[in-house]
Amino acid sequence: MPLTGEYEPSTSEWVRDQVAEYERSGGTRANTLQDTGLPVVIVTSRGAKTGKLRKFALMRVEHDGEYALVASKGGAPDHPQWYWNLKADPAALMIQDGPEAFDYVAREVTGEEKAEWWARAVAAYPPYAEYQERTTREIPVFVARRADG
Ligand code: F42
C-alpha cells in the first residue's frame, strides 16, 4: 500500500534540495552524491514521532533488486533519525531509483548477511569504510526488498 501522508522536508537544505530535484526530474538530475558521480536513491520513511513522511537521499547499493540502506550519517556518533523511523515501521518505506518510487520492506541485517551487504556498500561507496573507522558506533544496515516481491 503506497505510503501516504504529509511530507515534512528535511531541515538539512542539501538533502531537501536533492530530494526535490531528483523527484522533479524523475531521477534524471540530482541523482549522484554531489560531484562524486556516485548514484543515490531517494528514500521515504514515516517519522516515528511526527508520523509525517520524511524523505532523504542514500547512496545506491543494489543487488538482485534489493537495496542496502546504510545508516552511516558520515560516521557521526549517533544514528540518523531515519534509522529510528525504519525500526518503528519497517514497512513504511518507499525507494525511488529512477523515475518511479516503489514500496519496500526493510529488515536490519547482522552477522554474515550484514558482512556481505557491507562489502557491497563499501564497493559502491568506499567512504563508508572510513565512516566506520571514525566512530565506535556500529553503523547499522537495513536491506530493503520490494513489498510486492
Ligand atoms: N546519509 C546516510 O546515513 N547514508 C548515506 O548513504 C547517505 C547518502 C547521501 C547522499 C546524498 C545526500 O544528499 C545525503 C546523503 N545522506 C546519507 C544524508 C541523509 O540523506 C540524511 O540527511 C542523514 O542520514 C541524516 O538523516 P536524519 O534522518 O537524521 O535527517 C536529518 C537531517 C533530518 O532531516 N532530520 C529531520 C529534521 O527535521 O531535523 C527529522 C527527521 C525525522 O525522521 N524526524 C522524526 C519524525 O518523527 O519526523 C523524528 C525522529 C526522532 O526520533 O526525533
JSON list of C-alpha atoms and ligand atoms in Angstrom, two decimals:
[
{"chain": "A", "resi": 1, "resn": "MET", "atom": "CA", "xyz": [0.00, 0.00, 0.00]},
{"chain": "A", "resi": 2, "resn": "PRO", "atom": "CA", "xyz": [1.66, 3.25, -1.10]},
{"chain": "A", "resi": 3, "resn": "LEU", "atom": "CA", "xyz": [2.95, 5.39, 1.72]},
{"chain": "A", "resi": 4, "resn": "THR", "atom": "CA", "xyz": [0.65, 8.42, 2.08]},
{"chain": "A", "resi": 5, "resn": "GLY", "atom": "CA", "xyz": [0.81, 11.37, 4.43]},
{"chain": "A", "resi": 6, "resn": "GLU", "atom": "CA", "xyz": [2.09, 14.88, 4.81]},
{"chain": "A", "resi": 7, "resn": "TYR", "atom": "CA", "xyz": [5.67, 15.35, 3.61]},
{"chain": "A", "resi": 8, "resn": "GLU", "atom": "CA", "xyz": [7.90, 17.26, 6.02]},
{"chain": "A", "resi": 9, "resn": "PRO", "atom": "CA", "xyz": [11.06, 18.35, 4.19]},
{"chain": "A", "resi": 10, "resn": "SER", "atom": "CA", "xyz": [14.38, 17.74, 5.88]},
{"chain": "A", "resi": 11, "resn": "THR", "atom": "CA", "xyz": [15.85, 20.51, 7.97]},
{"chain": "A", "resi": 12, "resn": "SER", "atom": "CA", "xyz": [19.04, 19.83, 6.02]},
{"chain": "A", "resi": 13, "resn": "GLU", "atom": "CA", "xyz": [18.91, 22.10, 2.97]},
{"chain": "A", "resi": 14, "resn": "TRP", "atom": "CA", "xyz": [21.22, 19.99, 0.76]},
{"chain": "A", "resi": 15, "resn": "VAL", "atom": "CA", "xyz": [19.09, 16.94, 1.44]},
{"chain": "A", "resi": 16, "resn": "ARG", "atom": "CA", "xyz": [15.72, 18.54, 0.82]},
{"chain": "A", "resi": 17, "resn": "ASP", "atom": "CA", "xyz": [17.05, 20.23, -2.33]},
{"chain": "A", "resi": 18, "resn": "GLN", "atom": "CA", "xyz": [18.44, 16.94, -3.62]},
{"chain": "A", "resi": 19, "resn": "VAL", "atom": "CA", "xyz": [15.15, 15.17, -2.91]},
{"chain": "A", "resi": 20, "resn": "ALA", "atom": "CA", "xyz": [13.16, 17.91, -4.67]},
{"chain": "A", "resi": 21, "resn": "GLU", "atom": "CA", "xyz": [15.37, 18.00, -7.78]},
{"chain": "A", "resi": 22, "resn": "TYR", "atom": "CA", "xyz": [15.55, 14.20, -8.03]},
{"chain": "A", "resi": 23, "resn": "GLU", "atom": "CA", "xyz": [11.76, 13.85, -7.81]},
{"chain": "A", "resi": 24, "resn": "ARG", "atom": "CA", "xyz": [11.09, 16.83, -10.11]},
{"chain": "A", "resi": 25, "resn": "SER", "atom": "CA", "xyz": [13.38, 15.39, -12.79]},
{"chain": "A", "resi": 26, "resn": "GLY", "atom": "CA", "xyz": [12.17, 11.80, -12.47]},
{"chain": "A", "resi": 27, "resn": "GLY", "atom": "CA", "xyz": [15.60, 10.79, -11.25]},
{"chain": "A", "resi": 28, "resn": "THR", "atom": "CA", "xyz": [17.47, 12.28, -14.22]},
{"chain": "A", "resi": 29, "resn": "ARG", "atom": "CA", "xyz": [19.03, 15.09, -12.18]},
{"chain": "A", "resi": 30, "resn": "ALA", "atom": "CA", "xyz": [20.45, 15.30, -8.62]},
{"chain": "A", "resi": 31, "resn": "ASN", "atom": "CA", "xyz": [20.94, 11.53, -8.85]},
{"chain": "A", "resi": 32, "resn": "THR", "atom": "CA", "xyz": [24.53, 11.44, -7.61]},
{"chain": "A", "resi": 33, "resn": "LEU", "atom": "CA", "xyz": [26.28, 12.47, -4.42]},
{"chain": "A", "resi": 34, "resn": "GLN", "atom": "CA", "xyz": [27.39, 15.99, -5.36]},
{"chain": "A", "resi": 35, "resn": "ASP", "atom": "CA", "xyz": [30.44, 15.75, -7.66]},
{"chain": "A", "resi": 36, "resn": "THR", "atom": "CA", "xyz": [31.39, 12.17, -6.83]},
{"chain": "A", "resi": 37, "resn": "GLY", "atom": "CA", "xyz": [29.34, 10.83, -9.74]},
{"chain": "A", "resi": 38, "resn": "LEU", "atom": "CA", "xyz": [28.23, 8.02, -7.42]},
{"chain": "A", "resi": 39, "resn": "PRO", "atom": "CA", "xyz": [24.49, 7.26, -7.65]},
{"chain": "A", "resi": 40, "resn": "VAL", "atom": "CA", "xyz": [21.95, 7.91, -4.90]},
{"chain": "A", "resi": 41, "resn": "VAL", "atom": "CA", "xyz": [18.38, 6.77, -4.31]},
{"chain": "A", "resi": 42, "resn": "ILE", "atom": "CA", "xyz": [15.57, 8.71, -2.61]},
{"chain": "A", "resi": 43, "resn": "VAL", "atom": "CA", "xyz": [14.10, 7.00, 0.44]},
{"chain": "A", "resi": 44, "resn": "THR", "atom": "CA", "xyz": [10.78, 7.83, 2.11]},
{"chain": "A", "resi": 45, "resn": "SER", "atom": "CA", "xyz": [10.04, 6.75, 5.68]},
{"chain": "A", "resi": 46, "resn": "ARG", "atom": "CA", "xyz": [7.39, 7.69, 8.18]},
{"chain": "A", "resi": 47, "resn": "GLY", "atom": "CA", "xyz": [8.54, 9.87, 11.11]},
{"chain": "A", "resi": 48, "resn": "ALA", "atom": "CA", "xyz": [8.48, 7.80, 14.30]},
{"chain": "A", "resi": 49, "resn": "LYS", "atom": "CA", "xyz": [7.32, 10.81, 16.29]},
{"chain": "A", "resi": 50, "resn": "THR", "atom": "CA", "xyz": [5.54, 13.07, 13.82]},
{"chain": "A", "resi": 51, "resn": "GLY", "atom": "CA", "xyz": [4.02, 10.40, 11.61]},
{"chain": "A", "resi": 52, "resn": "LYS", "atom": "CA", "xyz": [4.93, 12.65, 8.68]},
{"chain": "A", "resi": 53, "resn": "LEU", "atom": "CA", "xyz": [6.69, 11.47, 5.52]},
{"chain": "A", "resi": 54, "resn": "ARG", "atom": "CA", "xyz": [10.44, 12.04, 5.73]},
{"chain": "A", "resi": 55, "resn": "LYS", "atom": "CA", "xyz": [12.49, 11.84, 2.56]},
{"chain": "A", "resi": 56, "resn": "PHE", "atom": "CA", "xyz": [16.25, 11.68, 2.21]},
{"chain": "A", "resi": 57, "resn": "ALA", "atom": "CA", "xyz": [18.93, 10.52, -0.18]},
{"chain": "A", "resi": 58, "resn": "LEU", "atom": "CA", "xyz": [21.18, 7.50, 0.41]},
{"chain": "A", "resi": 59, "resn": "MET", "atom": "CA", "xyz": [23.97, 6.01, -1.67]},
{"chain": "A", "resi": 60, "resn": "ARG", "atom": "CA", "xyz": [22.60, 3.45, -4.14]},
{"chain": "A", "resi": 61, "resn": "VAL", "atom": "CA", "xyz": [23.66, -0.04, -3.04]},
{"chain": "A", "resi": 62, "resn": "GLU", "atom": "CA", "xyz": [21.59, -2.52, -5.04]},
{"chain": "A", "resi": 63, "resn": "HIS", "atom": "CA", "xyz": [21.87, -6.27, -5.54]},
{"chain": "A", "resi": 64, "resn": "ASP", "atom": "CA", "xyz": [19.31, -8.52, -7.23]},
{"chain": "A", "resi": 65, "resn": "GLY", "atom": "CA", "xyz": [16.53, -5.97, -6.72]},
{"chain": "A", "resi": 66, "resn": "GLU", "atom": "CA", "xyz": [17.27, -5.43, -3.02]},
{"chain": "A", "resi": 67, "resn": "TYR", "atom": "CA", "xyz": [18.85, -2.26, -1.60]},
{"chain": "A", "resi": 68, "resn": "ALA", "atom": "CA", "xyz": [21.14, -1.69, 1.39]},
{"chain": "A", "resi": 69, "resn": "LEU", "atom": "CA", "xyz": [20.17, 1.37, 3.45]},
{"chain": "A", "resi": 70, "resn": "VAL", "atom": "CA", "xyz": [23.35, 2.31, 5.32]},
{"chain": "A", "resi": 71, "resn": "ALA", "atom": "CA", "xyz": [22.74, 4.45, 8.43]},
{"chain": "A", "resi": 72, "resn": "SER", "atom": "CA", "xyz": [26.23, 5.96, 8.30]},
{"chain": "A", "resi": 73, "resn": "LYS", "atom": "CA", "xyz": [25.43, 9.67, 8.79]},
{"chain": "A", "resi": 74, "resn": "GLY", "atom": "CA", "xyz": [29.03, 10.42, 7.90]},
{"chain": "A", "resi": 75, "resn": "GLY", "atom": "CA", "xyz": [30.36, 8.41, 10.84]},
{"chain": "A", "resi": 76, "resn": "ALA", "atom": "CA", "xyz": [28.52, 10.52, 13.44]},
{"chain": "A", "resi": 77, "resn": "PRO", "atom": "CA", "xyz": [28.31, 9.04, 16.95]},
{"chain": "A", "resi": 78, "resn": "ASP", "atom": "CA", "xyz": [24.51, 8.80, 16.73]},
{"chain": "A", "resi": 79, "resn": "HIS", "atom": "CA", "xyz": [22.22, 7.03, 14.31]},
{"chain": "A", "resi": 80, "resn": "PRO", "atom": "CA", "xyz": [20.41, 9.16, 11.72]},
{"chain": "A", "resi": 81, "resn": "GLN", "atom": "CA", "xyz": [16.82, 9.86, 12.73]},
{"chain": "A", "resi": 82, "resn": "TRP", "atom": "CA", "xyz": [15.53, 7.83, 9.78]},
{"chain": "A", "resi": 83, "resn": "TYR", "atom": "CA", "xyz": [17.09, 4.75, 11.40]},
{"chain": "A", "resi": 84, "resn": "TRP", "atom": "CA", "xyz": [14.55, 5.04, 14.24]},
{"chain": "A", "resi": 85, "resn": "ASN", "atom": "CA", "xyz": [11.73, 5.61, 11.74]},
{"chain": "A", "resi": 86, "resn": "LEU", "atom": "CA", "xyz": [12.51, 2.32, 9.99]},
{"chain": "A", "resi": 87, "resn": "LYS", "atom": "CA", "xyz": [12.92, 0.49, 13.31]},
{"chain": "A", "resi": 88, "resn": "ALA", "atom": "CA", "xyz": [9.46, 1.76, 14.30]},
{"chain": "A", "resi": 89, "resn": "ASP", "atom": "CA", "xyz": [7.82, 0.81, 11.00]},
{"chain": "A", "resi": 90, "resn": "PRO", "atom": "CA", "xyz": [9.99, -1.13, 8.52]},
{"chain": "A", "resi": 91, "resn": "ALA", "atom": "CA", "xyz": [7.06, -1.41, 6.10]},
{"chain": "A", "resi": 92, "resn": "ALA", "atom": "CA", "xyz": [6.58, 2.37, 5.90]},
{"chain": "A", "resi": 93, "resn": "LEU", "atom": "CA", "xyz": [9.23, 2.65, 3.23]},
{"chain": "A", "resi": 94, "resn": "MET", "atom": "CA", "xyz": [9.48, 3.74, -0.38]},
{"chain": "A", "resi": 95, "resn": "ILE", "atom": "CA", "xyz": [12.59, 3.81, -2.54]},
{"chain": "A", "resi": 96, "resn": "GLN", "atom": "CA", "xyz": [12.94, 5.79, -5.76]},
{"chain": "A", "resi": 97, "resn": "ASP", "atom": "CA", "xyz": [15.74, 4.58, -8.02]},
{"chain": "A", "resi": 98, "resn": "GLY", "atom": "CA", "xyz": [14.85, 6.26, -11.30]},
{"chain": "A", "resi": 99, "resn": "PRO", "atom": "CA", "xyz": [11.50, 7.73, -12.43]},
{"chain": "A", "resi": 100, "resn": "GLU", "atom": "CA", "xyz": [9.23, 5.90, -10.01]},
{"chain": "A", "resi": 101, "resn": "ALA", "atom": "CA", "xyz": [9.11, 5.14, -6.27]},
{"chain": "A", "resi": 102, "resn": "PHE", "atom": "CA", "xyz": [8.05, 1.70, -5.07]},
{"chain": "A", "resi": 103, "resn": "ASP", "atom": "CA", "xyz": [7.03, 0.22, -1.72]},
{"chain": "A", "resi": 104, "resn": "TYR", "atom": "CA", "xyz": [9.69, -1.74, 0.16]},
{"chain": "A", "resi": 105, "resn": "VAL", "atom": "CA", "xyz": [10.04, -3.51, 3.49]},
{"chain": "A", "resi": 106, "resn": "ALA", "atom": "CA", "xyz": [13.26, -3.12, 5.45]},
{"chain": "A", "resi": 107, "resn": "ARG", "atom": "CA", "xyz": [15.00, -5.54, 7.78]},
{"chain": "A", "resi": 108, "resn": "GLU", "atom": "CA", "xyz": [18.09, -4.75, 9.79]},
{"chain": "A", "resi": 109, "resn": "VAL", "atom": "CA", "xyz": [20.80, -7.26, 8.93]},
{"chain": "A", "resi": 110, "resn": "THR", "atom": "CA", "xyz": [23.50, -8.67, 11.22]},
{"chain": "A", "resi": 111, "resn": "GLY", "atom": "CA", "xyz": [26.32, -11.23, 11.16]},
{"chain": "A", "resi": 112, "resn": "GLU", "atom": "CA", "xyz": [27.22, -12.90, 7.88]},
{"chain": "A", "resi": 113, "resn": "GLU", "atom": "CA", "xyz": [24.40, -11.24, 5.96]},
{"chain": "A", "resi": 114, "resn": "LYS", "atom": "CA", "xyz": [25.47, -7.80, 7.16]},
{"chain": "A", "resi": 115, "resn": "ALA", "atom": "CA", "xyz": [29.11, -8.53, 6.25]},
{"chain": "A", "resi": 116, "resn": "GLU", "atom": "CA", "xyz": [28.03, -9.50, 2.74]},
{"chain": "A", "resi": 117, "resn": "TRP", "atom": "CA", "xyz": [25.99, -6.29, 2.32]},
{"chain": "A", "resi": 118, "resn": "TRP", "atom": "CA", "xyz": [28.65, -4.15, 3.97]},
{"chain": "A", "resi": 119, "resn": "ALA", "atom": "CA", "xyz": [31.14, -5.32, 1.33]},
{"chain": "A", "resi": 120, "resn": "ARG", "atom": "CA", "xyz": [28.67, -4.34, -1.40]},
{"chain": "A", "resi": 121, "resn": "ALA", "atom": "CA", "xyz": [28.11, -0.96, 0.26]},
{"chain": "A", "resi": 122, "resn": "VAL", "atom": "CA", "xyz": [31.84, -0.19, 0.52]},
{"chain": "A", "resi": 123, "resn": "ALA", "atom": "CA", "xyz": [32.30, -1.27, -3.10]},
{"chain": "A", "resi": 124, "resn": "ALA", "atom": "CA", "xyz": [29.58, 1.18, -4.14]},
{"chain": "A", "resi": 125, "resn": "TYR", "atom": "CA", "xyz": [30.79, 3.98, -1.84]},
{"chain": "A", "resi": 126, "resn": "PRO", "atom": "CA", "xyz": [34.28, 3.46, -0.35]},
{"chain": "A", "resi": 127, "resn": "PRO", "atom": "CA", "xyz": [33.99, 6.27, 2.25]},
{"chain": "A", "resi": 128, "resn": "TYR", "atom": "CA", "xyz": [31.62, 4.04, 4.23]},
{"chain": "A", "resi": 129, "resn": "ALA", "atom": "CA", "xyz": [34.74, 2.18, 5.45]},
{"chain": "A", "resi": 130, "resn": "GLU", "atom": "CA", "xyz": [36.25, 5.46, 6.72]},
{"chain": "A", "resi": 131, "resn": "TYR", "atom": "CA", "xyz": [32.99, 6.41, 8.40]},
{"chain": "A", "resi": 132, "resn": "GLN", "atom": "CA", "xyz": [33.00, 3.13, 10.33]},
{"chain": "A", "resi": 133, "resn": "GLU", "atom": "CA", "xyz": [36.62, 3.73, 11.43]},
{"chain": "A", "resi": 134, "resn": "ARG", "atom": "CA", "xyz": [35.62, 7.21, 12.58]},
{"chain": "A", "resi": 135, "resn": "THR", "atom": "CA", "xyz": [33.11, 6.01, 15.17]},
{"chain": "A", "resi": 136, "resn": "THR", "atom": "CA", "xyz": [32.69, 3.34, 17.84]},
{"chain": "A", "resi": 137, "resn": "ARG", "atom": "CA", "xyz": [29.01, 3.20, 16.81]},
{"chain": "A", "resi": 138, "resn": "GLU", "atom": "CA", "xyz": [28.44, 0.10, 14.69]},
{"chain": "A", "resi": 139, "resn": "ILE", "atom": "CA", "xyz": [26.87, 1.55, 11.54]},
{"chain": "A", "resi": 140, "resn": "PRO", "atom": "CA", "xyz": [23.58, -0.28, 11.01]},
{"chain": "A", "resi": 141, "resn": "VAL", "atom": "CA", "xyz": [22.49, -1.65, 7.64]},
{"chain": "A", "resi": 142, "resn": "PHE", "atom": "CA", "xyz": [18.95, -2.37, 6.54]},
{"chain": "A", "resi": 143, "resn": "VAL", "atom": "CA", "xyz": [18.17, -4.47, 3.48]},
{"chain": "A", "resi": 144, "resn": "ALA", "atom": "CA", "xyz": [15.02, -3.44, 1.65]},
{"chain": "A", "resi": 145, "resn": "ARG", "atom": "CA", "xyz": [13.02, -5.80, -0.56]},
{"chain": "A", "resi": 146, "resn": "ARG", "atom": "CA", "xyz": [10.01, -4.94, -2.73]},
{"chain": "A", "resi": 147, "resn": "ALA", "atom": "CA", "xyz": [6.80, -5.08, -0.68]},
{"chain": "A", "resi": 148, "resn": "ASP", "atom": "CA", "xyz": [5.07, -6.95, -3.50]},
{"chain": "A", "resi": 149, "resn": "GLY", "atom": "CA", "xyz": [8.16, -9.08, -4.08]},
{"chain": "B", "resi": 1, "resn": "F42", "atom": "N1", "xyz": [23.14, 9.51, 4.96]},
{"chain": "B", "resi": 1, "resn": "F42", "atom": "C1", "xyz": [23.44, 8.24, 5.36]},
{"chain": "B", "resi": 1, "resn": "F42", "atom": "O1", "xyz": [23.27, 7.93, 6.54]},
{"chain": "B", "resi": 1, "resn": "F42", "atom": "N2", "xyz": [23.91, 7.30, 4.47]},
{"chain": "B", "resi": 1, "resn": "F42", "atom": "C2", "xyz": [24.12, 7.60, 3.16]},
{"chain": "B", "resi": 1, "resn": "F42", "atom": "O2", "xyz": [24.49, 6.73, 2.38]},
{"chain": "B", "resi": 1, "resn": "F42", "atom": "C3", "xyz": [23.82, 8.94, 2.71]},
{"chain": "B", "resi": 1, "resn": "F42", "atom": "C4", "xyz": [24.00, 9.36, 1.38]},
{"chain": "B", "resi": 1, "resn": "F42", "atom": "C5", "xyz": [23.59, 10.64, 0.97]},
{"chain": "B", "resi": 1, "resn": "F42", "atom": "C6", "xyz": [23.69, 11.05, -0.38]},
{"chain": "B", "resi": 1, "resn": "F42", "atom": "C7", "xyz": [23.24, 12.30, -0.77]},
{"chain": "B", "resi": 1, "resn": "F42", "atom": "C8", "xyz": [22.66, 13.16, 0.18]},
{"chain": "B", "resi": 1, "resn": "F42", "atom": "O3", "xyz": [22.16, 14.35, -0.21]},
{"chain": "B", "resi": 1, "resn": "F42", "atom": "C9", "xyz": [22.57, 12.78, 1.54]},
{"chain": "B", "resi": 1, "resn": "F42", "atom": "C10", "xyz": [23.04, 11.53, 1.94]},
{"chain": "B", "resi": 1, "resn": "F42", "atom": "N3", "xyz": [22.95, 11.13, 3.26]},
{"chain": "B", "resi": 1, "resn": "F42", "atom": "C11", "xyz": [23.29, 9.87, 3.66]},
{"chain": "B", "resi": 1, "resn": "F42", "atom": "C12", "xyz": [22.36, 12.03, 4.29]},
{"chain": "B", "resi": 1, "resn": "F42", "atom": "C13", "xyz": [20.92, 11.56, 4.56]},
{"chain": "B", "resi": 1, "resn": "F42", "atom": "O4", "xyz": [20.12, 11.99, 3.47]},
{"chain": "B", "resi": 1, "resn": "F42", "atom": "C14", "xyz": [20.37, 12.13, 5.87]},
{"chain": "B", "resi": 1, "resn": "F42", "atom": "O5", "xyz": [20.31, 13.52, 5.81]},
{"chain": "B", "resi": 1, "resn": "F42", "atom": "C15", "xyz": [21.24, 11.76, 7.03]},
{"chain": "B", "resi": 1, "resn": "F42", "atom": "O6", "xyz": [21.39, 10.35, 7.06]},
{"chain": "B", "resi": 1, "resn": "F42", "atom": "C16", "xyz": [20.64, 12.21, 8.33]},
{"chain": "B", "resi": 1, "resn": "F42", "atom": "O7", "xyz": [19.37, 11.64, 8.44]},
{"chain": "B", "resi": 1, "resn": "F42", "atom": "P1", "xyz": [18.31, 12.19, 9.52]},
{"chain": "B", "resi": 1, "resn": "F42", "atom": "O8", "xyz": [17.07, 11.34, 9.43]},
{"chain": "B", "resi": 1, "resn": "F42", "atom": "O9", "xyz": [18.97, 12.35, 10.83]},
{"chain": "B", "resi": 1, "resn": "F42", "atom": "O10", "xyz": [17.91, 13.55, 8.80]},
{"chain": "B", "resi": 1, "resn": "F42", "atom": "C17", "xyz": [18.03, 14.81, 9.33]},
{"chain": "B", "resi": 1, "resn": "F42", "atom": "C18", "xyz": [18.96, 15.63, 8.53]},
{"chain": "B", "resi": 1, "resn": "F42", "atom": "C19", "xyz": [16.63, 15.32, 9.23]},
{"chain": "B", "resi": 1, "resn": "F42", "atom": "O11", "xyz": [16.13, 15.55, 8.17]},
{"chain": "B", "resi": 1, "resn": "F42", "atom": "N4", "xyz": [16.01, 15.37, 10.37]},
{"chain": "B", "resi": 1, "resn": "F42", "atom": "C20", "xyz": [14.65, 15.84, 10.38]},
{"chain": "B", "resi": 1, "resn": "F42", "atom": "C21", "xyz": [14.59, 17.23, 10.96]},
{"chain": "B", "resi": 1, "resn": "F42", "atom": "O12", "xyz": [13.54, 17.85, 10.73]},
{"chain": "B", "resi": 1, "resn": "F42", "atom": "O13", "xyz": [15.57, 17.61, 11.59]},
{"chain": "B", "resi": 1, "resn": "F42", "atom": "C22", "xyz": [13.83, 14.89, 11.22]},
{"chain": "B", "resi": 1, "resn": "F42", "atom": "C23", "xyz": [13.80, 13.59, 10.52]},
{"chain": "B", "resi": 1, "resn": "F42", "atom": "C24", "xyz": [12.91, 12.61, 11.20]},
{"chain": "B", "resi": 1, "resn": "F42", "atom": "O14", "xyz": [12.82, 11.49, 10.76]},
{"chain": "B", "resi": 1, "resn": "F42", "atom": "N5", "xyz": [12.20, 13.01, 12.30]},
{"chain": "B", "resi": 1, "resn": "F42", "atom": "C25", "xyz": [11.36, 12.04, 13.00]},
{"chain": "B", "resi": 1, "resn": "F42", "atom": "C26", "xyz": [9.89, 12.30, 12.80]},
{"chain": "B", "resi": 1, "resn": "F42", "atom": "O15", "xyz": [9.08, 11.70, 13.57]},
{"chain": "B", "resi": 1, "resn": "F42", "atom": "O16", "xyz": [9.53, 13.07, 11.91]},
{"chain": "B", "resi": 1, "resn": "F42", "atom": "C27", "xyz": [11.69, 12.14, 14.47]},
{"chain": "B", "resi": 1, "resn": "F42", "atom": "C28", "xyz": [12.97, 11.42, 14.70]},
{"chain": "B", "resi": 1, "resn": "F42", "atom": "C29", "xyz": [13.32, 11.47, 16.19]},
{"chain": "B", "resi": 1, "resn": "F42", "atom": "O17", "xyz": [13.35, 10.40, 16.79]},
{"chain": "B", "resi": 1, "resn": "F42", "atom": "O18", "xyz": [13.50, 12.59, 16.67]}
]
